[in-house]
Amino acid sequence: MTKKQKINYIKIIIMKINENHIFLLFAFITISLQCKAQYNMDNTPVNSCSGIFYDSGGSGTNIGATYTCIVQGSYSNNEDYIKKICSNNGENLFFTFNEIDIVGSDYLMVYDGDTTTAPLIATLDSSSVATTFISSSTCLTFKFHSGDNGTTGWLNGDCDNGGNWSASFHCLQQVIITDTLVNTCSALFIDDGGLNNSYSNNVNSTITFCSSNSNCLNLNFLELDLGQGDQLTFYSGSSTLGSPLITLDQNTIFPIQTIIPINETCLTAQFTSDSIGVGQGWKAYLECTQLCELIPECGSNSPPTDQCIDATQIFYSDPICANTSNYTCFDQNGVDWDDVPGLVFCGSIENESWLTFIANDTVAKIKVWTQNCQNNDGIQISVYSTIDCQNFVQYSNCVSVGLPTNFLVTASNLTLGNTYYILIDGFAGDICDYVILLESGISNNETILSTNIPIELYPNPFSDKAILHYEIMQPSNVLIEIFNLYGDKIQTIFQNKMDIGIYNTEINIYSDGIYFIKLSIDKKSNFIKAIKMN
């Protein structure tokens, strides 16, 4: 069974078990774990609106192999804990499990309330994958049990073959459609039937949402089921004047593209239902983001590659359209990325792909639009530097989106001229369409790869020496340099004033790896990737 097959199977089972309970399965998280309070699994109740929930071992990862144990986990054998986590402001709780690594016959049970007599939402075990829960009230209760997962009879049998988990949580306001104005940047927008019932007949209500922090509102639908003749219409601004952005009805095809007000910080929704029949209604997640534009047209870039070592280079203001299908979870050595210790990511990796860019500022901003996700889980993205595609330094927040939505990735503390890598992965292996646009801090295609300076390198890859072929159209100052994956200059090959002509310059790099050769002719320059391998 492949990872994708396992993920789909688990998701179907969870949804079936909870079809009679108030439970939503989706994922939306922007991870910034360092600033949140940490709560470990024990018997101590928690009242909070923000935090990270860990197993009893805390934020430490699995210890790894030892002389006597195949795997040492973060939590211990023979644990039995019950922990209640409640919001401290009367709102619902939104939990996103970023990592689940439960082993053996151990399990974590999740109850929709403040005791273990509340409805059971799910039982997470060794086959579970990252998932998300919203409480129907103000609390969720977790019951954890670990057995004796040691290897009794093998060596000394004193193993703690445990695992670990981490889940971020925050409070989430529920907003039922009524004639009102709501200032918010995080809400669950639902019909008048609430989370678990159908809406009413003969409804005519108008609600306006306005951003509470001046950023752009984005509305993403989790569910939609409208009866014949019933309509939900959206308008930019704080009234129903003007042309609607979109009207949803019985014939609307799901998933629905993110709804964004045009040049406004408010979004108005009007719902009307007749007296003939009703549907199950809707659930939609409202958030504020720094992205106000609709999805741009595709640019001329090639799609991402399956391997870091061959990452596709992208450029400023040139949108790339791609999809998370047809990618694997293995590195260039055939090793599962989840087993590569030098890569830290926001969850497991199932179908990762790679892009690369050269920084022309200390901060780079990357816009991402996600849509048409098969499992409604979204994608995950982070930015790194690396010299060997095995050991990575993270330069951005790790963003994971569970809806066809828009978000901004910001990479900071960059070095001008250095090369950085963008890792894209489907959350829990989801298959999504997405568009990436490098907004700032990234080299421009016209200046970095100027068509006025055509160059060739052959052979490439090469094992001994390569020839750089280029032409000079007028007497010019010529400079040829070699840079590594970090963007550090490692060698100056040639520097002199040259006449008109066609030239071949020998390139000799001593160590295997990926390099960039920069050809500068007066004030214009061009880069070409070189791969040295024996």
XYZ file of C-alpha atoms in Angstrom:
534
model
C 0.000 0.000 0.000
C 1.454 3.358 -1.006
C 1.379 6.414 1.202
C -1.341 8.036 -0.897
C -3.511 4.919 -0.700
C -3.104 4.736 3.044
C -3.955 8.411 3.451
C -7.139 8.165 1.402
C -8.251 5.052 3.274
C -7.807 6.631 6.683
C -9.605 9.792 5.658
C -12.644 7.872 4.380
C -12.895 5.889 7.600
C -12.699 8.985 9.796
C -15.399 10.769 7.844
C -17.681 7.735 7.964
C -17.270 7.239 11.698
C -18.179 10.845 12.389
C -20.967 11.477 9.931
C -23.451 11.865 12.818
C -21.210 14.051 14.919
C -20.286 17.707 14.705
C -16.907 17.297 13.114
C -15.084 18.927 10.260
C -12.113 17.393 8.508
C -9.879 19.946 6.892
C -6.516 21.506 7.451
C -5.425 25.096 7.495
C -2.340 26.151 9.365
C 0.502 28.584 9.121
C 3.162 27.163 11.401
C 5.181 29.369 13.684
C 5.666 27.056 16.611
C 8.350 28.971 18.447
C 5.967 31.720 19.659
C 3.231 29.485 21.089
C 2.877 27.950 24.528
C 3.693 24.240 24.702
C 1.491 21.683 26.458
C 2.566 18.069 26.925
C 0.264 15.066 27.288
C -0.534 14.508 30.973
C -3.567 14.742 33.273
C -3.411 18.535 33.675
C -6.293 20.473 32.041
C -5.539 23.484 29.854
C -7.515 26.671 29.243
C -5.988 28.556 26.324
C -6.672 29.964 22.878
C -3.268 29.195 21.409
C -0.608 26.555 21.820
C 1.182 23.435 20.671
C 0.000 20.097 22.046
C 2.744 17.455 22.262
C 3.012 13.903 23.527
C 4.562 13.441 26.992
C 8.053 13.743 25.514
C 7.447 17.347 24.556
C 8.931 18.998 21.502
C 11.742 16.451 21.170
C 11.612 14.234 18.103
C 12.128 10.486 18.046
C 15.474 9.645 19.560
C 16.422 7.192 16.830
C 18.173 3.842 16.858
C 20.363 2.655 19.716
C 22.425 -0.442 20.283
C 19.507 -2.188 21.943
C 16.462 -0.589 20.300
C 15.454 -0.168 16.684
C 13.594 3.091 17.382
C 13.470 5.180 20.536
C 10.374 7.356 20.708
C 9.489 10.576 22.459
C 6.689 9.232 24.679
C 7.161 6.225 26.960
C 5.693 2.772 27.299
C 2.700 2.080 29.564
C 1.286 5.604 29.652
C -2.372 6.353 30.456
C -3.400 10.020 30.393
C -6.595 12.043 29.966
C -6.167 15.724 29.088
C -8.905 18.323 28.611
C -8.120 21.411 26.517
C -10.680 24.247 26.505
C -10.749 27.720 24.994
C -10.519 30.614 27.423
C -12.819 32.966 25.519
C -15.949 30.885 24.870
C -15.066 30.130 21.222
C -14.575 26.774 19.521
C -11.177 25.093 19.248
C -9.396 24.426 15.976
C -6.756 21.639 16.219
C -4.352 20.727 13.431
C -2.117 17.689 13.922
C 1.117 18.543 12.116
C 2.761 15.228 12.953
C 1.347 11.873 14.074
C 3.794 9.076 14.797
C 1.959 6.652 17.071
C 3.390 3.136 17.133
C 2.337 -0.424 17.906
C -1.081 -0.743 19.528
C -0.895 2.723 21.156
C -3.769 5.122 20.529
C -4.972 8.687 21.116
C -8.762 9.115 21.393
C -10.355 12.515 20.706
C -13.711 13.446 22.313
C -15.908 16.390 21.329
C -16.430 17.836 24.793
C -14.956 18.212 28.267
C -15.103 14.515 29.313
C -14.586 11.073 27.801
C -18.376 10.606 27.843
C -18.671 13.178 25.045
C -19.008 11.949 21.421
C -15.867 10.212 20.165
C -14.538 12.115 17.155
C -11.634 9.852 16.193
C -9.104 7.334 17.409
C -5.608 8.104 16.164
C -3.217 5.142 15.930
C -0.225 3.850 13.992
C -2.090 4.111 10.670
C -3.322 7.680 11.172
C -2.068 10.677 9.220
C -2.136 14.429 9.817
C -5.686 15.689 10.319
C -7.686 18.551 11.795
C -10.583 18.876 14.263
C -13.002 21.664 15.197
C -14.851 21.291 18.489
C -18.624 21.805 18.562
C -18.333 23.570 21.913
C -15.384 25.020 23.832
C -13.451 21.829 24.699
C -11.798 18.721 23.317
C -10.686 15.819 25.533
C -7.770 13.537 24.651
C -7.251 10.043 26.066
C -3.887 8.409 25.420
C -2.713 4.852 26.059
C 0.663 3.298 25.250
C 1.398 -0.358 25.806
C 4.631 -2.252 26.293
C 6.097 -1.737 22.827
C 9.542 -2.998 23.771
C 11.375 -5.870 22.128
C 11.245 -8.352 24.997
C 13.464 -11.323 24.263
C 15.782 -9.339 21.973
C 18.951 -8.250 23.758
C 17.885 -6.801 27.128
C 14.286 -5.983 26.176
C 14.545 -2.552 27.756
C 13.261 -0.566 24.789
C 10.867 2.363 24.656
C 9.607 1.877 21.139
C 7.356 4.942 21.372
C 6.487 7.643 18.892
C 5.397 11.263 19.087
C 2.875 13.839 17.900
C 2.430 17.593 17.697
C -0.727 19.611 17.124
C -1.188 23.363 16.973
C -4.478 24.853 18.124
C -6.272 28.177 18.304
C -9.743 29.506 19.038
C -12.207 29.915 16.181
C -15.325 32.064 16.151
C -18.545 30.581 14.722
C -20.659 33.051 12.766
C -24.214 32.126 11.731
C -25.736 34.127 8.887
C -27.884 36.913 10.324
C -28.435 40.571 9.471
C -25.293 41.893 11.120
C -21.784 43.284 10.670
C -18.834 41.188 11.876
C -15.270 42.483 12.212
C -12.954 39.476 12.220
C -9.934 37.802 10.645
C -10.743 34.224 11.648
C -14.203 32.693 11.637
C -16.242 29.684 10.618
C -19.174 30.977 8.541
C -22.215 28.666 8.642
C -25.931 28.665 7.805
C -28.695 29.081 10.401
C -28.895 25.323 10.942
C -25.568 25.384 12.748
C -22.855 22.784 12.327
C -25.078 19.724 12.235
C -28.519 20.652 10.892
C -30.107 21.872 7.677
C -30.928 25.535 7.202
C -34.481 26.880 7.393
C -37.081 27.680 4.753
C -37.931 31.290 3.858
C -34.630 32.800 4.974
C -33.613 36.231 3.695
C -30.489 37.349 5.574
C -27.550 39.581 4.741
C -24.272 39.588 6.651
C -21.152 41.701 6.153
C -17.656 40.652 7.163
C -14.947 43.291 7.486
C -11.257 42.679 8.059
C -10.200 43.446 11.620
C -6.580 44.150 10.624
C -6.925 45.848 7.192
C -5.633 42.767 5.345
C -7.652 41.095 2.598
C -10.530 38.748 3.392
C -10.461 35.267 1.860
C -13.451 32.922 2.136
C -12.958 29.196 1.459
C -15.810 26.708 1.417
C -15.491 23.401 3.254
C -18.985 22.157 2.418
C -21.870 23.380 0.267
C -25.312 21.826 -0.264
C -28.125 24.157 -1.349
C -31.668 23.183 -2.279
C -33.449 24.037 -5.498
C -34.225 27.741 -5.720
C -31.963 28.706 -2.790
C -29.034 31.079 -3.369
C -26.004 32.437 -1.538
C -24.631 35.572 -3.217
C -21.447 37.528 -2.414
C -20.600 41.189 -3.020
C -17.463 43.289 -2.614
C -17.876 45.898 0.088
C -20.409 46.416 2.856
C -23.656 46.282 0.845
C -25.450 44.352 -1.882
C -25.114 47.204 -4.365
C -23.353 46.552 -7.643
C -22.640 43.349 -9.496
C -22.178 40.218 -7.369
C -18.825 38.462 -7.172
C -20.471 35.059 -7.383
C -23.831 33.378 -6.771
C -23.878 29.838 -5.369
C -26.866 27.545 -5.864
C -27.847 23.901 -6.277
C -25.810 23.603 -9.477
C -22.549 25.046 -8.118
C -19.649 22.669 -8.681
C -17.452 21.952 -5.668
C -14.636 22.808 -4.840
C -15.234 26.543 -5.080
C -12.443 28.991 -5.811
C -11.493 31.337 -2.971
C -13.882 34.297 -2.739
C -12.034 37.629 -2.421
C -13.631 41.100 -2.351
C -12.249 43.369 -5.075
C -10.475 46.484 -3.762
C -12.404 46.273 -0.501
C -11.729 45.133 3.066
C -15.342 43.969 3.500
C -17.329 41.087 1.996
C -21.143 40.885 2.039
C -23.143 37.663 1.771
C -26.885 37.446 1.087
C -28.760 34.166 1.534
C -32.302 33.450 0.368
C -34.221 30.181 0.670
C -37.728 29.408 -0.576
C -40.456 27.327 1.067
C -40.116 24.198 -1.060
C -37.152 22.383 0.490
C -33.719 22.832 1.973
C -30.182 21.512 1.693
C -27.595 20.688 4.333
C -26.205 24.222 4.056
C -22.586 25.307 4.121
C -19.437 25.697 6.160
C -16.782 28.173 5.064
C -13.542 29.355 6.644
C -12.909 33.103 6.689
C -9.393 34.485 7.128
C -7.351 37.604 6.477
C -4.302 37.333 4.231
C -1.872 39.662 2.505
C -2.974 38.384 -0.908
C -5.747 40.408 -2.500
C -5.416 39.357 -6.145
C -7.196 36.653 -8.053
C -5.133 33.810 -9.552
C -2.788 35.189 -12.260
C -2.252 33.758 -15.725
C 0.441 31.109 -16.072
C 3.959 32.187 -17.005
C 6.589 30.541 -19.176
C 8.407 28.564 -16.477
C 8.865 24.822 -16.639
C 7.096 22.758 -13.945
C 8.860 21.850 -10.675
C 11.130 18.825 -10.675
C 10.925 15.731 -8.502
C 14.466 16.160 -7.176
C 16.173 18.952 -5.278
C 19.375 18.493 -7.269
C 17.539 19.304 -10.519
C 15.203 21.992 -9.130
C 13.539 24.240 -11.711
C 14.741 27.833 -11.505
C 11.995 30.449 -11.410
C 12.102 34.214 -11.687
C 10.472 37.385 -10.461
C 7.037 38.228 -11.888
C 6.770 35.022 -13.949
C 3.895 32.892 -12.523
C 4.334 29.127 -12.564
C 1.310 26.829 -12.770
C 1.753 23.305 -11.435
C 0.119 20.293 -9.814
C 1.232 17.985 -7.000
C 0.494 14.785 -8.935
C 3.133 12.461 -10.434
C 5.779 13.231 -7.819
C 7.411 10.826 -5.358
C 8.565 11.140 -1.744
C 12.157 9.985 -2.361
C 15.409 11.924 -2.633
C 18.092 11.468 -5.308
C 19.473 8.463 -3.398
C 16.122 6.686 -3.231
C 15.662 7.504 0.467
C 12.254 8.613 1.779
C 12.490 12.332 2.620
C 10.900 11.602 6.012
C 14.046 9.603 6.828
C 16.512 12.333 5.787
C 17.650 13.890 9.088
C 18.926 17.088 7.481
C 15.445 18.215 6.334
C 12.918 19.699 8.778
C 9.423 20.164 7.322
C 5.902 20.864 8.631
C 4.668 17.285 8.503
C 5.340 14.131 6.536
C 6.357 14.289 2.868
C 4.377 12.325 0.264
C 4.688 13.934 -3.197
C 7.255 16.690 -2.918
C 8.602 18.819 -5.780
C 11.264 21.528 -6.000
C 11.835 25.030 -7.343
C 14.874 27.269 -6.954
C 15.580 30.995 -7.180
C 18.478 33.427 -6.765
C 17.906 36.160 -4.185
C 18.415 39.815 -5.109
C 17.311 41.090 -1.687
C 17.476 39.992 1.945
C 13.727 39.216 1.986
C 11.768 37.271 -0.647
C 7.976 37.147 -0.824
C 6.281 34.276 -2.621
C 2.565 34.340 -3.448
C 0.722 31.014 -3.630
C -2.772 30.198 -4.897
C -4.158 26.674 -4.306
C -7.260 25.146 -5.886
C -8.933 21.943 -7.102
C -7.589 19.754 -4.283
C -8.858 16.169 -4.545
C -8.960 15.605 -0.780
C -9.557 19.259 0.221
C -6.304 19.227 2.235
C -4.079 21.624 0.280
C -0.320 21.981 0.013
C 2.710 22.686 2.205
C 5.607 25.000 1.301
C 8.902 26.069 2.856
C 12.124 27.763 1.659
C 15.647 26.410 2.307
C 19.286 26.707 1.373
C 21.467 23.647 0.799
C 24.753 22.637 -0.793
C 24.073 18.920 -1.182
C 20.263 18.496 -1.150
C 20.681 16.489 2.058
C 21.310 19.104 4.728
C 19.010 22.122 4.706
C 18.768 25.468 6.473
C 15.214 26.838 6.672
C 14.679 30.498 5.740
C 10.880 30.845 5.804
C 7.800 29.967 7.759
C 6.507 26.509 6.846
C 3.002 27.017 5.467
C 0.443 24.244 5.139
C -2.971 24.940 3.594
C -5.973 22.617 3.726
C -8.225 24.498 1.334
C -8.057 25.971 -2.152
C -6.869 29.304 -0.752
C -4.192 31.959 -1.136
C -1.235 32.667 1.127
C 2.120 34.411 1.303
C 5.447 32.758 2.117
C 8.137 35.130 3.402
C 11.811 34.081 3.357
C 14.068 36.300 5.492
C 17.768 36.838 6.196
C 18.718 35.932 2.632
C 22.103 36.664 1.078
C 22.104 38.539 -2.217
C 23.151 36.306 -5.096
C 22.670 33.073 -3.131
C 20.506 30.213 -4.368
C 17.458 29.044 -2.379
C 15.063 26.136 -2.763
C 11.277 25.943 -2.481
C 9.832 22.598 -1.327
C 6.182 21.984 -2.273
C 4.260 18.963 -0.953
C 0.624 17.910 -0.920
C -0.739 17.891 2.650
C -1.192 14.171 3.449
C -0.443 13.499 -0.229
C -3.263 15.652 -1.607
C -3.370 16.338 -5.348
C -3.842 20.079 -5.953
C -3.416 22.673 -8.679
C -1.456 25.721 -7.620
C 0.134 28.899 -8.937
C 3.319 30.441 -7.511
C 4.392 34.022 -8.151
C 7.661 35.406 -6.819
C 6.658 38.909 -5.792
C 9.925 40.400 -4.555
C 13.479 39.584 -3.521
C 14.036 37.232 -6.468
C 16.185 37.749 -9.541
C 14.486 38.994 -12.673
C 14.489 36.739 -15.719
C 15.497 39.610 -18.002
C 18.550 40.589 -15.940
C 19.790 37.225 -14.736
C 19.173 35.241 -17.901
C 19.592 37.893 -20.551
C 18.910 36.582 -24.024
C 21.464 39.131 -25.266
C 24.217 36.865 -23.917
C 23.507 33.321 -25.152
C 25.832 30.742 -23.603
C 26.204 26.974 -23.768
C 28.009 24.448 -21.597
C 28.925 21.027 -22.930
C 28.969 18.337 -21.873
C 26.629 18.956 -18.937
C 26.650 17.014 -16.634
C 30.390 16.365 -17.003
C 32.927 14.155 -15.242
C 36.239 15.837 -16.147
C 36.105 19.175 -17.952
C 33.425 21.194 -19.755
C 33.518 23.925 -22.393
C 31.681 27.231 -21.960
C 30.682 28.524 -25.405
C 29.702 32.195 -25.898
C 29.896 35.032 -28.391
C 31.005 38.671 -27.938
C 29.359 41.181 -30.271
C 31.633 44.158 -29.471
C 34.878 44.726 -27.509
C 33.900 44.173 -23.869
C 35.122 43.433 -20.361
C 34.501 39.741 -19.723
C 34.278 38.010 -16.345
C 33.608 34.289 -15.772
C 32.928 33.101 -12.197
C 31.750 29.880 -10.508
C 29.301 29.852 -7.570
C 28.175 26.958 -5.356
C 24.597 26.194 -4.294
C 24.857 28.667 -1.427
C 25.673 31.425 -3.907
C 29.249 31.698 -2.616
C 31.860 32.426 -5.274
C 34.407 29.620 -5.308
C 36.490 30.493 -8.356
C 37.176 33.200 -10.952
C 37.882 31.471 -14.264
C 38.644 34.462 -16.474
C 38.730 38.266 -16.317
C 39.945 40.399 -19.220
C 38.959 42.727 -22.043
C 38.118 40.777 -25.212
C 37.447 41.571 -28.868
C 34.522 40.555 -31.053
C 34.420 36.816 -31.637
C 33.209 33.341 -30.631
C 34.991 31.861 -27.616
C 35.311 28.513 -25.859
C 36.535 28.591 -22.258
C 37.532 25.445 -20.400
C 35.724 24.880 -17.093
C 37.439 22.640 -14.553
C 35.680 22.010 -11.221
C 37.410 19.614 -8.825
C 34.578 18.459 -6.531
C 31.327 16.774 -7.564
C 28.183 18.841 -7.113
C 25.904 21.483 -8.585
C 27.326 24.888 -9.510
C 26.341 28.083 -11.308
C 28.663 29.617 -13.889
C 28.211 33.365 -14.323
C 29.275 35.053 -17.546
C 29.421 38.868 -17.316
C 29.965 40.982 -20.417
C 30.216 44.638 -19.427
C 27.024 45.319 -17.427
C 25.044 42.291 -18.624
C 25.259 38.792 -17.205
C 23.968 35.270 -17.603
C 23.965 32.182 -15.360
C 24.056 28.538 -16.397
C 23.783 25.542 -14.083
C 26.684 23.064 -14.183
C 26.632 19.545 -12.744
C 29.974 17.866 -11.992
C 29.741 14.133 -11.341
C 32.019 11.132 -11.727
